[in-house]
Amino acid sequence: MQDILLNHTSDSVVADAETTTFHHVPVLLTEVMTGLAVQSGELYLDCTVGGGGHTGAILAVPDTQVVAIDQDDMALAAAANHLASFAERITFWRGNFSEYAQQQPNLNVAAKFDGILADLGVSSAQLDLAERGFSFREAGALDMRMDRRQEITAADLVNTASEKDLADWFFHYGEERYARKIARGLVQKRPFYNTTDLAYAVGGCVPPSYRHGRIHPATRVFQALRIVVNGELEHLKSWLGAVPDLLKPGGRLAVISFHSLEDRLVKTAFREDPRLQVVTKKPIIASEAETVSNPRSRSAKLRVAIRQE
């Protein structure tokens, strides 16, 4: 994938931001700032800038600089608009964070960072926009691409993958116990092009008691499809292997995950990488007050590590 640099004065970026409703409340903001030990004059890398909430807090500290990455064009446009007052101290890069970590493109900044943050998963804004296809709360196209330059969508996977592949994805990436039953039912009923149609079909593949449980089974199916569409776990593994080399000695790495598959990878990488010293023996979770004001924070887990000298 070609690297694309977005200058902070780009008219196209700002114009796009004005036409979107992209809004995102950063989770564990105080805990992230403490974990990164943000200080004046330092350089930071935000690997998933989203709407710019975490980066905005970092840039509010005098003389800090940030390189902000996202593969979602809407997120970058919104972040550029939200952070316009800090334009001279921020550089945007569009692409997946694993590609940045591996390629280390020349952005006219220092080679090493004082702190690096990755807020994994889908943002509230992406979930709220029906046309992105991440949620089945409203009808929308079965898309689920974080980077809309990529060709493969969730509809392509659901409508062409084998029953075995679907079952494996639902079981391993969605941790869905009725994975094989759901996969068999979907293959019989496809094609699907609409989020609500797919969710309804999933519900019809499981027992009524399970269908009306605390979490709708389509939630796990949608998570699995999103992970596969975007290669999320593969990118995370690659990034975790490369990112410590982007840190200065003593630099801090903070990762927020939202499901057990991600958190397990982060925990293992932090523990087994000789370049890193674990700061958080157990993940930091949101306070009760934050979970009330921002329900998305309920599943957030923050882990922090320090680059060894």
Tab-separated table of C-alpha atoms in Angstrom:
chain	number	residue	atom	x	y	z
A	1	MET	CA	0.000	0.000	0.000
A	2	GLN	CA	1.338	3.399	-0.923
A	3	ASP	CA	2.232	5.729	1.932
A	4	ILE	CA	0.236	8.955	1.925
A	5	LEU	CA	1.353	11.988	3.882
A	6	LEU	CA	-1.392	14.391	4.842
A	7	ASN	CA	-0.100	17.906	5.390
A	8	HIS	CA	-1.887	19.721	8.191
A	9	THR	CA	-2.864	22.521	5.799
A	10	SER	CA	-4.410	20.221	3.212
A	11	ASP	CA	-7.661	21.738	1.956
A	12	SER	CA	-9.065	18.297	1.126
A	13	VAL	CA	-8.547	17.020	4.651
A	14	VAL	CA	-10.228	19.995	6.304
A	15	ALA	CA	-13.083	20.020	3.804
A	16	ASP	CA	-13.747	16.316	4.382
A	17	ALA	CA	-13.862	16.871	8.135
A	18	GLU	CA	-16.546	19.513	7.747
A	19	THR	CA	-18.826	17.086	5.937
A	20	THR	CA	-18.584	14.232	8.440
A	21	THR	CA	-20.087	13.624	11.865
A	22	PHE	CA	-17.001	11.787	13.086
A	23	HIS	CA	-16.878	12.181	16.859
A	24	HIS	CA	-14.952	10.071	19.326
A	25	VAL	CA	-14.560	10.277	23.101
A	26	PRO	CA	-11.069	9.075	24.126
A	27	VAL	CA	-11.087	6.312	26.729
A	28	LEU	CA	-8.822	6.190	29.779
A	29	LEU	CA	-7.483	9.635	28.899
A	30	THR	CA	-6.031	10.474	32.323
A	31	GLU	CA	-4.542	6.999	32.633
A	32	VAL	CA	-2.944	7.254	29.176
A	33	MET	CA	-1.356	10.615	29.955
A	34	THR	CA	0.027	9.201	33.204
A	35	GLY	CA	1.177	5.977	31.556
A	36	LEU	CA	3.027	7.862	28.831
A	37	ALA	CA	4.383	10.366	31.392
A	38	VAL	CA	3.828	13.136	28.828
A	39	GLN	CA	6.304	16.005	29.224
A	40	SER	CA	6.924	19.288	27.460
A	41	GLY	CA	9.193	19.198	24.437
A	42	GLU	CA	8.832	15.480	23.756
A	43	LEU	CA	7.864	13.596	20.590
A	44	TYR	CA	4.955	11.138	20.499
A	45	LEU	CA	3.428	8.693	18.038
A	46	ASP	CA	-0.338	8.114	18.070
A	47	CYS	CA	-0.824	4.970	16.011
A	48	THR	CA	-4.641	5.219	15.897
A	49	VAL	CA	-5.483	8.912	16.061
A	50	GLY	CA	-9.228	8.505	15.454
A	51	GLY	CA	-10.951	11.807	16.163
A	52	GLY	CA	-7.821	13.137	17.869
A	53	GLY	CA	-8.860	12.995	21.525
A	54	HIS	CA	-5.692	11.455	22.962
A	55	THR	CA	-3.443	13.420	20.616
A	56	GLY	CA	-5.206	16.654	21.560
A	57	ALA	CA	-4.415	16.042	25.227
A	58	ILE	CA	-0.765	15.334	24.411
A	59	LEU	CA	-0.471	18.479	22.284
A	60	ALA	CA	-2.033	20.541	25.067
A	61	VAL	CA	1.260	19.995	26.919
A	62	PRO	CA	3.564	22.822	25.718
A	63	ASP	CA	6.047	22.136	22.920
A	64	THR	CA	5.091	18.495	22.420
A	65	GLN	CA	4.999	17.094	18.878
A	66	VAL	CA	2.936	14.205	17.529
A	67	VAL	CA	3.011	12.000	14.473
A	68	ALA	CA	-0.592	10.827	14.052
A	69	ILE	CA	-1.471	7.683	12.105
A	70	ASP	CA	-4.796	6.279	10.941
A	71	GLN	CA	-5.912	4.182	7.994
A	72	ASP	CA	-9.420	5.677	8.058
A	73	ASP	CA	-9.653	8.776	5.858
A	74	MET	CA	-12.656	10.070	7.805
A	75	ALA	CA	-10.730	9.808	11.072
A	76	LEU	CA	-7.775	11.724	9.673
A	77	ALA	CA	-10.029	14.422	8.276
A	78	ALA	CA	-11.813	14.809	11.610
A	79	ALA	CA	-8.524	14.828	13.533
A	80	ALA	CA	-7.032	17.476	11.244
A	81	ASN	CA	-10.077	19.655	11.846
A	82	HIS	CA	-10.195	19.033	15.597
A	83	LEU	CA	-6.462	19.647	16.043
A	84	ALA	CA	-6.130	22.609	13.680
A	85	SER	CA	-4.915	24.872	16.483
A	86	PHE	CA	-1.904	22.570	16.945
A	87	ALA	CA	-1.148	22.347	13.213
A	88	GLU	CA	2.516	23.306	13.503
A	89	ARG	CA	3.227	20.471	15.934
A	90	ILE	CA	1.440	17.553	14.282
A	91	THR	CA	2.151	15.433	11.199
A	92	PHE	CA	-0.404	12.996	9.744
A	93	TRP	CA	0.302	9.696	7.998
A	94	ARG	CA	-2.383	7.540	6.405
A	95	GLY	CA	-1.902	3.791	6.608
A	96	ASN	CA	-1.859	0.879	8.995
A	97	PHE	CA	0.307	1.291	12.086
A	98	SER	CA	2.158	-1.957	11.371
A	99	GLU	CA	3.274	-0.563	8.008
A	100	TYR	CA	4.570	2.593	9.661
A	101	ALA	CA	6.472	0.623	12.292
A	102	GLN	CA	8.112	-1.546	9.650
A	103	GLN	CA	8.886	1.165	7.095
A	104	GLN	CA	9.705	4.033	9.479
A	105	PRO	CA	9.063	6.615	6.731
A	106	ASN	CA	11.011	9.850	6.781
A	107	LEU	CA	8.642	12.469	8.179
A	108	ASN	CA	11.322	15.049	8.983
A	109	VAL	CA	11.083	14.227	12.691
A	110	ALA	CA	13.457	12.516	15.093
A	111	ALA	CA	13.911	8.796	14.468
A	112	LYS	CA	12.821	7.758	17.962
A	113	PHE	CA	9.782	8.622	20.067
A	114	ASP	CA	9.428	9.441	23.767
A	115	GLY	CA	6.043	7.741	23.848
A	116	ILE	CA	3.811	5.662	21.582
A	117	LEU	CA	0.066	5.037	21.921
A	118	ALA	CA	-2.280	2.619	20.170
A	119	ASP	CA	-6.025	2.671	20.910
A	120	LEU	CA	-7.196	-0.524	19.207
A	121	GLY	CA	-10.612	-1.455	17.899
A	122	VAL	CA	-13.516	0.404	16.341
A	123	SER	CA	-14.245	3.971	17.377
A	124	SER	CA	-17.656	5.179	18.476
A	125	ALA	CA	-17.829	7.270	15.323
A	126	GLN	CA	-17.315	4.271	13.065
A	127	LEU	CA	-19.980	2.310	14.940
A	128	ASP	CA	-22.432	5.200	14.699
A	129	LEU	CA	-22.115	5.597	10.914
A	130	ALA	CA	-24.402	2.963	9.426
A	131	GLU	CA	-22.785	3.157	5.988
A	132	ARG	CA	-19.496	1.869	7.417
A	133	GLY	CA	-21.138	-1.462	8.267
A	134	PHE	CA	-19.491	-2.059	11.651
A	135	SER	CA	-22.776	-2.171	13.583
A	136	PHE	CA	-26.202	-3.704	13.019
A	137	ARG	CA	-28.093	-1.093	15.045
A	138	GLU	CA	-29.146	0.471	11.738
A	139	ALA	CA	-29.266	-0.891	8.217
A	140	GLY	CA	-26.117	-0.289	6.203
A	141	ALA	CA	-23.865	-1.883	3.628
A	142	LEU	CA	-21.769	-4.860	4.800
A	143	ASP	CA	-18.491	-2.983	4.492
A	144	MET	CA	-16.358	-2.999	7.696
A	145	ARG	CA	-13.201	-1.704	6.014
A	146	MET	CA	-11.072	0.544	8.206
A	147	ASP	CA	-9.180	1.628	5.091
A	148	ARG	CA	-11.674	2.155	2.288
A	149	ARG	CA	-8.926	1.929	-0.327
A	150	GLN	CA	-8.854	-1.814	0.223
A	151	GLU	CA	-11.080	-3.937	-2.017
A	152	ILE	CA	-12.318	-6.793	0.196
A	153	THR	CA	-15.445	-6.047	2.252
A	154	ALA	CA	-17.405	-8.049	4.806
A	155	ALA	CA	-20.006	-8.804	2.133
A	156	ASP	CA	-17.309	-10.406	-0.010
A	157	LEU	CA	-16.290	-12.684	2.858
A	158	VAL	CA	-19.804	-13.668	3.944
A	159	ASN	CA	-20.940	-14.401	0.415
A	160	THR	CA	-17.903	-16.269	-0.939
A	161	ALA	CA	-16.028	-17.920	1.949
A	162	SER	CA	-16.453	-21.620	2.607
A	163	GLU	CA	-18.601	-22.841	5.470
A	164	LYS	CA	-15.464	-24.106	7.216
A	165	ASP	CA	-13.684	-20.756	6.956
A	166	LEU	CA	-16.711	-18.880	8.271
A	167	ALA	CA	-17.057	-21.296	11.188
A	168	ASP	CA	-13.363	-21.007	12.023
A	169	TRP	CA	-13.495	-17.204	11.937
A	170	PHE	CA	-16.600	-17.030	14.118
A	171	PHE	CA	-15.083	-19.466	16.624
A	172	HIS	CA	-11.524	-18.142	16.804
A	173	TYR	CA	-12.091	-14.415	16.272
A	174	GLY	CA	-15.613	-14.049	17.678
A	175	GLU	CA	-15.319	-16.732	20.364
A	176	GLU	CA	-18.791	-17.811	19.275
A	177	ARG	CA	-19.832	-21.250	20.596
A	178	TYR	CA	-22.469	-21.736	17.882
A	179	ALA	CA	-19.940	-20.901	15.157
A	180	ARG	CA	-20.515	-23.982	13.016
A	181	LYS	CA	-24.292	-23.797	13.262
A	182	ILE	CA	-24.245	-20.116	12.286
A	183	ALA	CA	-21.830	-20.698	9.399
A	184	ARG	CA	-23.999	-23.519	8.037
A	185	GLY	CA	-27.114	-21.372	8.228
A	186	LEU	CA	-25.513	-18.359	6.562
A	187	VAL	CA	-24.179	-20.407	3.653
A	188	GLN	CA	-27.705	-21.718	3.055
A	189	LYS	CA	-29.275	-18.240	3.213
A	190	ARG	CA	-26.686	-16.062	1.451
A	191	PRO	CA	-26.086	-13.688	-0.286
A	192	PHE	CA	-26.183	-10.833	2.267
A	193	TYR	CA	-25.457	-7.187	1.529
A	194	ASN	CA	-27.097	-5.448	4.486
A	195	THR	CA	-25.988	-5.366	8.137
A	196	THR	CA	-29.436	-5.835	9.657
A	197	ASP	CA	-30.274	-8.687	7.258
A	198	LEU	CA	-27.106	-10.513	8.293
A	199	ALA	CA	-27.791	-9.939	12.001
A	200	TYR	CA	-31.341	-11.235	11.611
A	201	ALA	CA	-30.073	-14.343	9.817
A	202	VAL	CA	-27.499	-15.000	12.546
A	203	GLY	CA	-30.233	-14.776	15.166
A	204	GLY	CA	-32.239	-17.381	13.287
A	205	CYS	CA	-29.337	-19.840	13.428
A	206	VAL	CA	-29.174	-20.137	17.231
A	207	PRO	CA	-31.595	-21.227	19.960
A	208	PRO	CA	-34.100	-18.523	21.048
A	209	SER	CA	-32.720	-18.454	24.600
A	210	TYR	CA	-29.259	-17.679	23.243
A	211	ARG	CA	-30.579	-15.198	20.678
A	212	HIS	CA	-32.152	-13.099	23.429
A	213	GLY	CA	-29.220	-13.281	25.828
A	214	ARG	CA	-27.169	-10.400	27.196
A	215	ILE	CA	-25.206	-10.106	23.930
A	216	HIS	CA	-26.797	-10.754	20.551
A	217	PRO	CA	-24.845	-13.513	18.735
A	218	ALA	CA	-24.448	-11.221	15.726
A	219	THR	CA	-22.120	-9.102	17.892
A	220	ARG	CA	-19.526	-11.874	17.911
A	221	VAL	CA	-20.026	-12.626	14.229
A	222	PHE	CA	-19.550	-8.963	13.313
A	223	GLN	CA	-16.397	-8.791	15.445
A	224	ALA	CA	-14.974	-11.836	13.686
A	225	LEU	CA	-15.747	-10.497	10.201
A	226	ARG	CA	-14.254	-7.094	11.042
A	227	ILE	CA	-11.054	-8.706	12.318
A	228	VAL	CA	-10.699	-10.776	9.152
A	229	VAL	CA	-11.598	-7.943	6.751
A	230	ASN	CA	-8.935	-5.697	8.266
A	231	GLY	CA	-6.344	-8.338	9.182
A	232	GLU	CA	-6.376	-6.834	12.663
A	233	LEU	CA	-4.585	-9.530	14.637
A	234	GLU	CA	-1.904	-10.037	11.988
A	235	HIS	CA	-1.229	-6.294	11.896
A	236	LEU	CA	-1.145	-6.138	15.697
A	237	LYS	CA	1.371	-8.997	15.930
A	238	SER	CA	3.590	-7.357	13.326
A	239	TRP	CA	3.343	-3.966	15.045
A	240	LEU	CA	4.134	-5.370	18.491
A	241	GLY	CA	7.289	-6.940	17.079
A	242	ALA	CA	8.506	-3.754	15.403
A	243	VAL	CA	7.304	-0.881	17.584
A	244	PRO	CA	9.828	-1.126	20.474
A	245	ASP	CA	12.570	-0.077	18.056
A	246	LEU	CA	10.745	3.214	17.451
A	247	LEU	CA	11.099	4.171	21.121
A	248	LYS	CA	13.978	6.003	22.733
A	249	PRO	CA	15.580	4.232	25.709
A	250	GLY	CA	13.193	4.923	28.574
A	251	GLY	CA	10.380	5.707	26.136
A	252	ARG	CA	6.911	4.440	26.997
A	253	LEU	CA	4.477	2.275	25.044
A	254	ALA	CA	0.745	2.337	25.881
A	255	VAL	CA	-1.840	0.051	24.274
A	256	ILE	CA	-5.606	0.056	24.827
A	257	SER	CA	-7.390	-3.137	23.768
A	258	PHE	CA	-11.093	-3.940	23.725
A	259	HIS	CA	-11.357	-7.717	23.555
A	260	SER	CA	-9.462	-10.684	24.947
A	261	LEU	CA	-7.792	-11.644	21.668
A	262	GLU	CA	-6.033	-8.273	21.430
A	263	ASP	CA	-5.238	-8.041	25.126
A	264	ARG	CA	-3.688	-11.518	25.138
A	265	LEU	CA	-1.350	-10.578	22.280
A	266	VAL	CA	-0.320	-7.336	23.990
A	267	LYS	CA	0.214	-9.013	27.363
A	268	THR	CA	2.361	-11.759	25.839
A	269	ALA	CA	4.421	-9.377	23.707
A	270	PHE	CA	5.109	-7.065	26.640
A	271	ARG	CA	6.123	-9.954	28.894
A	272	GLU	CA	8.307	-11.814	26.401
A	273	ASP	CA	10.036	-8.935	24.563
A	274	PRO	CA	13.491	-8.341	26.124
A	275	ARG	CA	13.402	-4.757	24.842
A	276	LEU	CA	10.457	-3.935	27.118
A	277	GLN	CA	9.914	-3.614	30.848
A	278	VAL	CA	6.297	-4.107	31.910
A	279	VAL	CA	4.811	-1.280	33.977
A	280	THR	CA	1.271	-2.635	34.365
A	281	LYS	CA	1.279	-6.117	35.890
A	282	LYS	CA	-2.492	-6.070	35.461
A	283	PRO	CA	-4.335	-3.987	32.850
A	284	ILE	CA	-5.736	-0.623	33.872
A	285	ILE	CA	-9.503	-0.386	33.438
A	286	ALA	CA	-11.907	2.540	33.413
A	287	SER	CA	-13.316	4.022	36.610
A	288	GLU	CA	-16.981	3.610	37.410
A	289	ALA	CA	-17.537	7.274	36.602
A	290	GLU	CA	-16.018	6.877	33.141
A	291	THR	CA	-18.017	3.754	32.321
A	292	VAL	CA	-21.199	5.662	33.172
A	293	SER	CA	-20.299	8.666	31.019
A	294	ASN	CA	-18.754	6.608	28.208
A	295	PRO	CA	-20.106	3.018	28.077
A	296	ARG	CA	-17.538	2.081	25.405
A	297	SER	CA	-14.851	2.308	28.083
A	298	ARG	CA	-16.281	-0.705	29.947
A	299	SER	CA	-14.246	-3.178	27.913
A	300	ALA	CA	-11.088	-1.064	27.604
A	301	LYS	CA	-7.827	-2.410	29.021
A	302	LEU	CA	-4.655	-0.337	29.119
A	303	ARG	CA	-1.192	-1.881	29.324
A	304	VAL	CA	2.047	0.120	29.551
A	305	ALA	CA	5.673	-0.849	29.022
A	306	ILE	CA	9.018	0.998	28.987
A	307	ARG	CA	11.796	0.601	26.414
A	308	GLN	CA	14.842	-0.829	28.139
A	309	GLU	CA	18.100	1.118	28.052
